[in-house]
Short mmCIF file of C-alpha atoms in Angstrom, two decimals:
data_model
loop_
_atom_site.label_atom_id
_atom_site.label_comp_id
_atom_site.label_asym_id
_atom_site.label_seq_id
_atom_site.Cartn_x
_atom_site.Cartn_y
_atom_site.Cartn_z
CA ALA A 1 -16.13 34.29 51.86
CA PRO A 2 -16.09 38.06 52.43
CA CYS A 3 -13.82 39.79 49.95
CA GLU A 4 -13.24 43.08 48.21
CA THR A 5 -15.24 43.63 45.09
CA GLY A 6 -14.65 45.62 41.97
CA PRO A 7 -12.19 45.27 39.10
CA SER A 8 -9.10 46.49 40.97
CA ALA A 9 -9.45 43.86 43.69
CA PHE A 10 -10.24 41.23 41.09
CA ARG A 11 -7.03 41.99 39.19
CA ARG A 12 -4.91 41.65 42.34
CA THR A 13 -5.74 37.95 42.68
CA GLY A 14 -3.58 35.28 41.01
CA SER A 15 -4.08 34.77 37.30
CA ARG A 16 -5.40 31.22 37.70
CA THR A 17 -7.82 32.37 40.41
CA ARG A 18 -8.99 35.23 38.21
CA LEU A 19 -9.57 32.87 35.31
CA THR A 20 -11.61 30.54 37.52
CA PHE A 21 -13.74 33.42 38.81
CA ALA A 22 -14.18 34.81 35.33
CA LEU A 23 -15.40 31.50 33.98
CA VAL A 24 -17.73 30.94 36.92
CA ILE A 25 -19.32 34.37 36.97
CA THR A 26 -19.67 34.41 33.20
CA ALA A 27 -21.85 31.32 33.55
CA ASN A 28 -24.25 33.29 35.73
CA ALA A 29 -25.65 36.39 34.13
CA ASN A 30 -26.13 38.13 37.50
CA SER A 31 -22.79 37.25 39.14
CA TYR A 32 -20.75 39.97 37.54
CA ARG A 33 -23.30 42.54 38.74
CA ALA A 34 -22.95 41.20 42.31
CA MET A 35 -19.19 41.88 42.08
CA ARG A 36 -19.92 45.37 40.68
CA LEU A 37 -18.19 44.52 37.40
CA THR A 38 -19.53 45.84 34.14
CA LEU A 39 -19.46 43.56 31.14
CA GLU A 40 -16.65 45.67 29.71
CA GLU A 41 -14.62 45.33 32.93
CA LEU A 42 -15.24 41.59 33.00
CA THR A 43 -14.01 41.28 29.45
CA GLU A 44 -10.88 43.25 30.33
CA VAL A 45 -10.12 41.13 33.40
CA TYR A 46 -10.85 37.87 31.58
CA SER A 47 -8.48 38.81 28.75
CA SER A 48 -5.71 39.88 31.11
CA CYS A 49 -5.89 36.73 33.22
CA VAL A 50 -5.70 34.48 30.17
CA ASP A 51 -2.69 36.43 28.90
CA ASP A 52 -1.02 36.00 32.31
CA LEU A 53 -1.27 32.21 32.29
CA PRO A 54 2.03 30.35 31.67
CA PHE A 55 0.61 28.26 28.85
CA ARG A 56 -0.65 31.37 27.04
CA LYS A 57 2.73 33.06 27.32
CA SER A 58 4.54 30.05 25.92
CA GLN A 59 2.09 29.68 23.06
CA ALA A 60 2.94 33.18 21.90
CA LYS A 61 6.50 32.21 21.03
CA GLN A 62 8.26 29.36 19.29
CA VAL A 63 11.37 27.46 20.27
CA PRO A 64 14.24 28.31 17.89
CA ALA A 65 15.03 25.06 16.07
CA GLY A 66 18.59 26.02 15.20
CA THR A 67 19.88 26.51 18.74
CA PRO A 68 20.48 24.08 21.64
CA LEU A 69 17.88 24.61 24.33
CA ILE A 70 20.37 25.61 27.01
CA LEU A 71 21.51 28.57 24.89
CA GLN A 72 18.04 29.95 24.21
CA ASP A 73 16.66 33.09 25.80
CA ASN A 74 14.74 32.47 29.02
CA PHE A 75 15.44 28.73 29.00
CA TRP A 76 16.92 28.67 32.47
CA GLU A 77 14.28 30.96 33.92
CA GLU A 78 11.48 28.85 32.47
CA GLU A 79 12.90 25.32 32.65
CA ASP A 80 15.18 25.26 35.69
CA GLU A 81 12.73 22.93 37.46
CA ALA A 82 12.00 20.79 34.38
CA PRO A 83 12.01 17.02 34.99
CA VAL A 84 14.67 16.50 32.32
CA LEU A 85 17.09 18.54 34.45
CA ARG A 86 16.33 16.68 37.66
CA ARG A 87 19.85 15.22 37.83
CA ASN A 88 21.73 18.06 36.19
CA HIS A 89 23.50 18.87 39.48
CA GLY A 90 25.12 22.00 38.04
CA PHE A 91 26.73 20.28 35.06
CA LEU A 92 24.83 22.37 32.52
CA LYS A 93 24.84 26.02 33.50
CA PRO A 94 23.21 29.21 32.24
CA PRO A 95 25.57 31.64 30.49
CA ALA A 96 25.44 33.99 33.50
CA ASP A 97 26.90 31.22 35.67
CA GLY A 98 29.74 30.29 33.34
CA GLY A 99 27.89 28.45 30.61
CA SER A 100 28.31 24.88 29.40
CA GLU A 101 31.23 25.02 26.98
CA GLU A 102 32.51 21.54 27.84
CA ALA A 103 29.13 19.86 27.40
CA LEU A 104 28.43 21.67 24.12
CA ALA A 105 31.87 20.76 22.77
CA ARG A 106 31.29 17.10 23.59
CA ALA A 107 27.83 17.10 22.08
CA ALA A 108 29.21 18.65 18.88
CA LYS A 109 31.05 15.34 18.31
CA TRP A 110 28.07 13.07 18.90
CA LEU A 111 26.89 12.86 15.30
CA ASP A 112 30.38 11.93 14.13
CA LEU A 113 30.75 9.34 16.89
CA CYS A 114 27.75 7.35 15.69
CA GLY A 115 27.74 8.29 11.98
CA ALA A 116 24.51 10.30 12.05
CA GLN A 117 25.48 13.18 9.73
CA ASP A 118 23.47 11.99 6.71
CA GLU A 119 20.32 10.69 8.42
CA GLU A 120 17.09 12.29 7.24
CA PRO A 121 13.52 11.77 8.46
CA SER A 122 10.52 10.86 6.36
CA ASP A 123 8.06 13.58 5.38
CA GLU A 124 5.13 11.42 6.48
CA GLY A 125 4.74 12.58 10.08
CA CYS A 126 2.18 11.19 12.52
CA GLU A 127 -1.56 11.59 12.81
CA ASP A 128 -2.19 8.57 15.03
CA PRO A 129 -4.39 9.86 17.89
CA ALA A 130 -3.14 7.30 20.41
CA ALA A 131 0.49 8.14 19.68
CA LEU A 132 -0.17 11.87 19.84
CA ARG A 133 -1.78 11.53 23.26
CA ILE A 134 1.26 9.66 24.55
CA PHE A 135 3.63 12.20 22.97
CA GLU A 136 1.74 14.96 24.77
CA ARG A 137 1.91 13.24 28.13
CA ASP A 138 5.63 12.50 27.82
CA ALA A 139 6.30 16.09 26.79
CA GLU A 140 4.45 17.25 29.91
CA ARG A 141 6.72 14.97 31.97
CA THR A 142 9.82 16.50 30.37
CA PHE A 143 9.50 20.29 30.02
CA MET A 144 7.70 23.06 31.90
CA THR A 145 6.61 25.34 29.06
CA GLU A 146 4.08 24.65 26.38
CA ALA A 147 6.34 25.85 23.60
CA ARG A 148 9.07 23.31 24.38
CA ARG A 149 6.50 20.60 24.89
CA GLU A 150 5.06 21.35 21.46
CA ALA A 151 8.55 21.26 19.94
CA MET A 152 9.14 17.84 21.49
CA ILE A 153 5.82 16.56 20.18
CA GLY A 154 6.75 17.85 16.73
CA ALA A 155 10.04 15.95 16.81
CA LEU A 156 8.36 12.73 17.93
CA ARG A 157 5.82 13.13 15.13
CA ALA A 158 8.65 13.49 12.63
CA PHE A 159 10.28 10.33 14.00
CA TRP A 160 7.06 8.28 14.04
CA PRO A 161 7.25 6.89 10.45
CA GLU A 162 10.46 5.06 11.37
CA ASN A 163 8.77 2.54 13.68
CA LYS A 164 5.06 3.42 13.59
CA ASP A 165 5.39 2.78 17.33
CA TYR A 166 6.82 4.45 20.40
CA HIS A 167 8.69 3.85 23.64
CA GLN A 168 9.24 6.45 26.34
CA GLY A 169 12.98 5.86 26.00
CA LEU A 170 12.85 7.74 22.71
CA GLY A 171 11.42 10.75 24.52
CA TYR A 172 14.20 10.50 27.08
CA ALA A 173 16.85 10.43 24.36
CA TYR A 174 15.29 13.39 22.58
CA SER A 175 15.23 15.48 25.74
CA VAL A 176 18.90 14.91 26.56
CA ALA A 177 20.16 15.50 23.03
CA ARG A 178 17.96 18.56 22.47
CA LEU A 179 19.44 20.30 25.49
CA VAL A 180 22.81 20.54 23.73
CA LEU A 181 22.01 20.11 20.02
CA ASP A 182 19.79 21.91 17.54
CA GLU A 183 16.53 20.29 16.45
CA ARG A 184 17.81 18.90 13.14
CA SER A 185 20.94 17.37 14.68
CA THR A 186 18.86 15.86 17.48
CA LEU A 187 16.53 14.15 15.02
CA ARG A 188 19.46 12.86 12.97
CA LEU A 189 21.04 11.42 16.08
CA LEU A 190 17.84 9.63 17.11
CA LEU A 191 17.34 8.25 13.61
CA ARG A 192 20.87 6.86 13.58
CA LEU A 193 20.49 5.17 16.95
CA ASN A 194 17.21 3.64 15.82
CA ARG A 195 18.43 2.51 12.39
CA SER A 196 21.84 1.20 13.39
CA GLU A 197 22.23 -2.48 14.28
CA ARG A 198 25.30 -1.45 16.26
CA HIS A 199 23.27 0.85 18.47
CA LEU A 200 19.59 0.60 19.50
CA ARG A 201 17.79 -0.87 16.52
CA GLY A 202 14.52 -2.41 17.71
CA TYR A 203 14.62 -0.84 21.18
CA TRP A 204 12.15 2.03 20.77
CA PHE A 205 8.94 0.03 20.37
CA ALA A 206 6.11 -0.35 22.86
CA ALA A 207 6.89 -4.07 22.99
CA PRO A 208 10.59 -4.08 22.05
CA GLN A 209 11.66 -7.65 21.34
CA ALA A 210 15.24 -6.57 20.60
CA TYR A 211 15.48 -5.03 24.05
CA VAL A 212 13.86 -8.04 25.73
CA ARG A 213 16.40 -10.29 23.98
CA ASP A 214 19.28 -8.11 25.19
CA ALA A 215 17.88 -8.04 28.72
CA MET A 216 17.90 -11.83 28.60
CA VAL A 217 21.52 -11.71 27.42
CA TYR A 218 22.34 -9.42 30.34
CA ALA A 219 20.75 -11.93 32.72
CA ARG A 220 23.02 -14.63 31.30
CA LEU A 221 26.05 -12.39 31.89
CA VAL A 222 24.95 -11.79 35.48
CA GLU A 223 24.73 -15.54 36.00
CA GLU A 224 28.25 -15.98 34.61
CA HIS A 225 29.99 -13.05 36.33
CA PHE A 226 27.93 -12.47 39.51
CA PRO A 227 26.42 -15.82 40.65
CA PRO A 228 25.36 -14.54 44.11
CA LEU A 229 23.56 -11.59 42.53
CA HIS A 230 21.91 -13.88 40.02
CA ALA A 231 20.65 -16.02 42.90
CA LEU A 232 19.35 -12.92 44.73
CA LEU A 233 17.50 -11.52 41.71
CA THR A 234 16.07 -14.91 40.82
CA GLY A 235 14.97 -15.51 44.38
CA ALA A 236 13.31 -12.09 44.46
CA GLY A 237 11.47 -12.88 41.21
CA ILE A 238 12.95 -9.82 39.51
CA ALA A 239 13.18 -10.25 35.74
CA ALA A 240 15.95 -8.35 34.02
CA GLU A 241 13.62 -6.66 31.55
CA ALA A 242 11.82 -5.03 34.50
CA TYR A 243 14.75 -2.72 35.29
CA VAL A 244 17.42 -2.88 32.57
CA SER A 245 15.30 -0.61 30.36
CA LYS A 246 16.38 2.32 32.56
CA TRP A 247 19.93 1.80 31.29
CA PHE A 248 19.43 0.35 27.80
CA VAL A 249 16.29 1.97 26.38
CA GLY A 250 16.22 5.18 28.42
CA LEU A 251 19.99 5.67 28.07
CA ALA A 252 20.45 6.28 31.80
CA LEU A 253 18.45 9.53 32.04
CA HIS A 254 17.25 9.82 35.67
CA VAL A 255 19.81 7.14 36.60
CA LEU A 256 23.07 9.11 36.33
CA PRO A 257 23.80 12.73 37.19
CA PHE A 258 24.58 14.70 34.06
CA ARG A 259 28.37 14.77 34.47
CA ALA A 260 28.37 10.95 34.36
CA LEU A 261 25.46 10.79 31.90
CA PHE A 262 27.37 12.70 29.24
CA ALA A 263 30.35 10.35 29.62
CA PHE A 264 27.91 7.44 29.28
CA TRP A 265 26.46 8.94 26.09
CA ASP A 266 29.92 9.51 24.63
CA ALA A 267 30.68 5.82 25.06
CA VAL A 268 27.31 4.50 23.82
CA LEU A 269 27.49 6.60 20.67
CA ALA A 270 31.06 5.49 19.97
CA GLU A 271 30.77 1.80 20.89
CA GLY A 272 27.09 1.10 20.40
CA SER A 273 25.06 -1.37 22.45
CA ALA A 274 28.25 -3.22 23.41
CA PHE A 275 28.90 -0.48 25.94
CA LEU A 276 25.46 -0.98 27.50
CA PHE A 277 26.45 -4.48 28.59
CA LYS A 278 29.75 -3.20 29.98
CA PHE A 279 27.95 -0.45 31.88
CA ALA A 280 25.51 -2.99 33.34
CA MET A 281 28.36 -5.18 34.55
CA SER A 282 30.16 -2.22 36.07
CA LEU A 283 27.01 -1.02 37.84
CA LEU A 284 26.56 -4.44 39.44
CA GLN A 285 30.24 -4.57 40.34
CA HIS A 286 29.98 -1.25 42.21
CA THR A 287 26.67 -2.02 43.92
CA GLN A 288 26.90 -5.76 44.61
CA ALA A 289 27.88 -5.40 48.27
CA ARG A 290 24.84 -3.23 48.92
CA LEU A 291 22.57 -5.47 46.87
CA LEU A 292 23.64 -8.60 48.75
CA GLU A 293 22.58 -6.96 52.01
CA CYS A 294 18.98 -7.00 50.75
CA PRO A 295 16.76 -9.97 51.54
CA PRO A 296 15.08 -11.47 48.46
CA THR A 297 11.73 -10.46 49.94
CA ASP A 298 12.60 -6.75 49.68
CA ALA A 299 12.23 -6.19 45.95
CA SER A 300 11.68 -2.44 46.37
CA ALA A 301 15.09 -2.02 48.05
CA ILE A 302 16.74 -4.03 45.27
CA PHE A 303 15.07 -1.92 42.59
CA ALA A 304 16.13 1.30 44.34
CA ILE A 305 19.77 0.25 44.22
CA LEU A 306 19.58 -0.88 40.60
CA ARG A 307 18.05 2.49 39.66
CA LEU A 308 20.77 4.35 41.60
CA ASP A 309 18.04 6.28 43.38
CA LYS A 310 19.13 9.72 44.56
CA GLY A 311 18.15 8.91 48.11
CA LEU A 312 20.78 6.17 48.17
CA PHE A 313 23.28 7.59 45.69
CA PRO A 314 23.21 11.41 45.76
CA ASP A 315 24.29 13.17 42.59
CA SER A 316 27.53 14.21 44.32
CA ASP A 317 28.46 10.56 44.98
CA PRO A 318 31.56 9.62 42.92
CA VAL A 319 30.16 6.12 42.44
CA HIS A 320 28.38 7.31 39.29
CA ASP A 321 31.65 8.34 37.69
CA ALA A 322 33.32 5.13 38.88
CA ILE A 323 30.59 3.04 37.25
CA VAL A 324 31.01 4.70 33.85
CA GLU A 325 34.80 4.66 34.05
CA GLY A 326 34.77 1.07 35.24
CA ALA A 327 32.63 0.02 32.30
CA HIS A 328 35.54 0.67 29.95
CA LYS A 329 37.58 -1.92 31.84
CA TRP A 330 35.15 -4.74 31.14
CA ASP A 331 36.34 -6.94 28.29
CA LEU A 332 33.21 -8.63 26.99
CA ASP A 333 33.88 -10.71 23.89
CA PRO A 334 31.66 -9.38 21.04
CA ALA A 335 31.43 -12.89 19.57
CA ARG A 336 30.19 -14.18 22.91
CA ILE A 337 27.53 -11.45 23.06
CA GLU A 338 26.32 -12.31 19.56
CA ALA A 339 26.18 -16.00 20.42
CA LEU A 340 24.11 -15.26 23.51
CA ARG A 341 21.85 -13.03 21.46
CA ALA A 342 21.19 -15.85 19.01
CA GLU A 343 20.40 -18.26 21.84
CA GLU A 344 18.08 -15.87 23.65
CA GLN A 345 16.37 -14.79 20.43
CA ALA A 346 15.58 -18.46 19.72
CA LYS A 347 14.04 -18.77 23.20
CA LEU A 348 12.05 -15.57 22.69
CA ASP A 349 10.81 -16.72 19.28
CA ALA A 350 9.67 -20.02 20.78
CA LYS A 351 7.85 -18.18 23.56
CA MET A 352 6.11 -15.88 21.10
CA ALA A 353 5.11 -18.85 18.97
CA ARG A 354 3.47 -20.43 22.03
CA VAL A 355 1.65 -17.19 22.77
CA ARG A 356 0.36 -16.94 19.20
CA ALA A 357 -0.72 -20.58 19.25
CA ALA A 358 -2.60 -20.05 22.51
CA GLU A 359 -4.32 -16.99 21.06
CA GLN A 360 -5.27 -18.97 17.97
CA ASP A 361 -6.69 -21.80 20.06
CA LEU A 362 -8.68 -19.32 22.10
CA GLY A 363 -10.01 -17.73 18.94
CA ASP A 364 -10.95 -21.07 17.45
CA ASP A 365 -12.89 -22.00 20.58
CA ASP A 366 -15.17 -18.98 20.29
CA ASP A 367 -14.63 -16.66 17.39
CA SER A 368 -18.07 -15.16 17.64
CA GLU A 369 -17.47 -13.11 20.77
CA ILE A 370 -13.72 -12.86 21.37
CA GLU A 371 -11.67 -10.30 19.53
CA PHE A 372 -8.02 -9.77 20.28
CA SER A 373 -7.36 -6.23 21.34
CA ASP A 374 -5.26 -5.43 18.29
CA GLU A 375 -8.58 -5.57 16.43
CA GLU A 376 -10.73 -3.84 19.04
CA GLU A 377 -11.52 -0.30 18.03
CA ASP A 378 -12.79 0.58 21.51
CA GLU A 379 -9.68 -0.40 23.44
CA ASP A 380 -7.89 2.54 25.04
CA PRO A 381 -4.74 3.05 22.91
CA GLU A 382 -2.44 3.67 25.88
CA GLU A 383 -3.74 0.58 27.61
CA ARG A 384 -3.01 -1.36 24.42
CA LEU A 385 0.60 -0.19 24.42
CA ARG A 386 1.02 -1.14 28.06
CA ARG A 387 -0.58 -4.54 27.42
CA LEU A 388 1.66 -5.26 24.46
CA ALA A 389 4.75 -4.32 26.46
CA ALA A 390 3.69 -6.50 29.38
CA ALA A 391 3.06 -9.45 27.08
CA HIS A 392 6.78 -9.77 26.49
#
């Protein structure tokens, strides 16, 4: 297309456009002459356009580890549109708009609530290429700038020796905690939740059997307390583990607006996984009328309600606060929960034994050509994690 030529016109284009042109014309020894650029001018423009790119800017600085993200310089300018803040709805504010004193004061108590003060990570770190690729992708889905993405990846690498495995829910938990805690406190909090039987032990795995067991327990509670809803979900073919992870493993990020999310976190840290079951019952209690309007053939509408989608439940809707507040009113007998866990774990163990037996039979039939994907070096690592999760 006709355009101005020369270095001044070239510099006036967007930085990404300039980088594209610079790369293209560098590949052709005569192109820069056609644009009346000398080699020196091309070098100048190329350097300036790379320096202008957002990723280059963020690489030039590091995220201060000792400060909550929302208090750091330029955080709000750079991350206001970050996915992690999608349901902030003005709860966390930049200092110029009044700050976030209440949220920071609440978060300052989180380590004490769950007993995380003395947790320390291993020095081993993570060099697993499959895990690192997933860390990178989840960081890209969480923050806007490269520096904060790299900081998140670093934290997930430090956590890796705990499980030698990963679930996206861990990334969710990191992102919420890191907004209002320093890096060290965030890691301690995550370690405590992962190590504590009272909290989320066994949840943050690609194929988390502890979570699947608890989702099965939840389904039993639905059958006991909400028979019509149990019939609807069963008729729709919706397994509990297909949606409960949003609440249990992901700790309600992207489900609740932040004002209700922080109240949810306060309760989970204080009460442990017991509160997750109470929250689930309260959510069904507050949405059952809407759910029962759905035909069992409309699974997408059912899922949208269970996820508290913003299109149905705007962040300003007081139902979110009512769900969290209502959860405290549910009196679920801890002994009953443990009994259900034992029953469902026995069922899960039996199922896994059948799966292993079937795999063994298949291997015995033809062990010359069939290799299970745990042993296949060529299998895509992310596909392996998805397959293992789906197997449960």
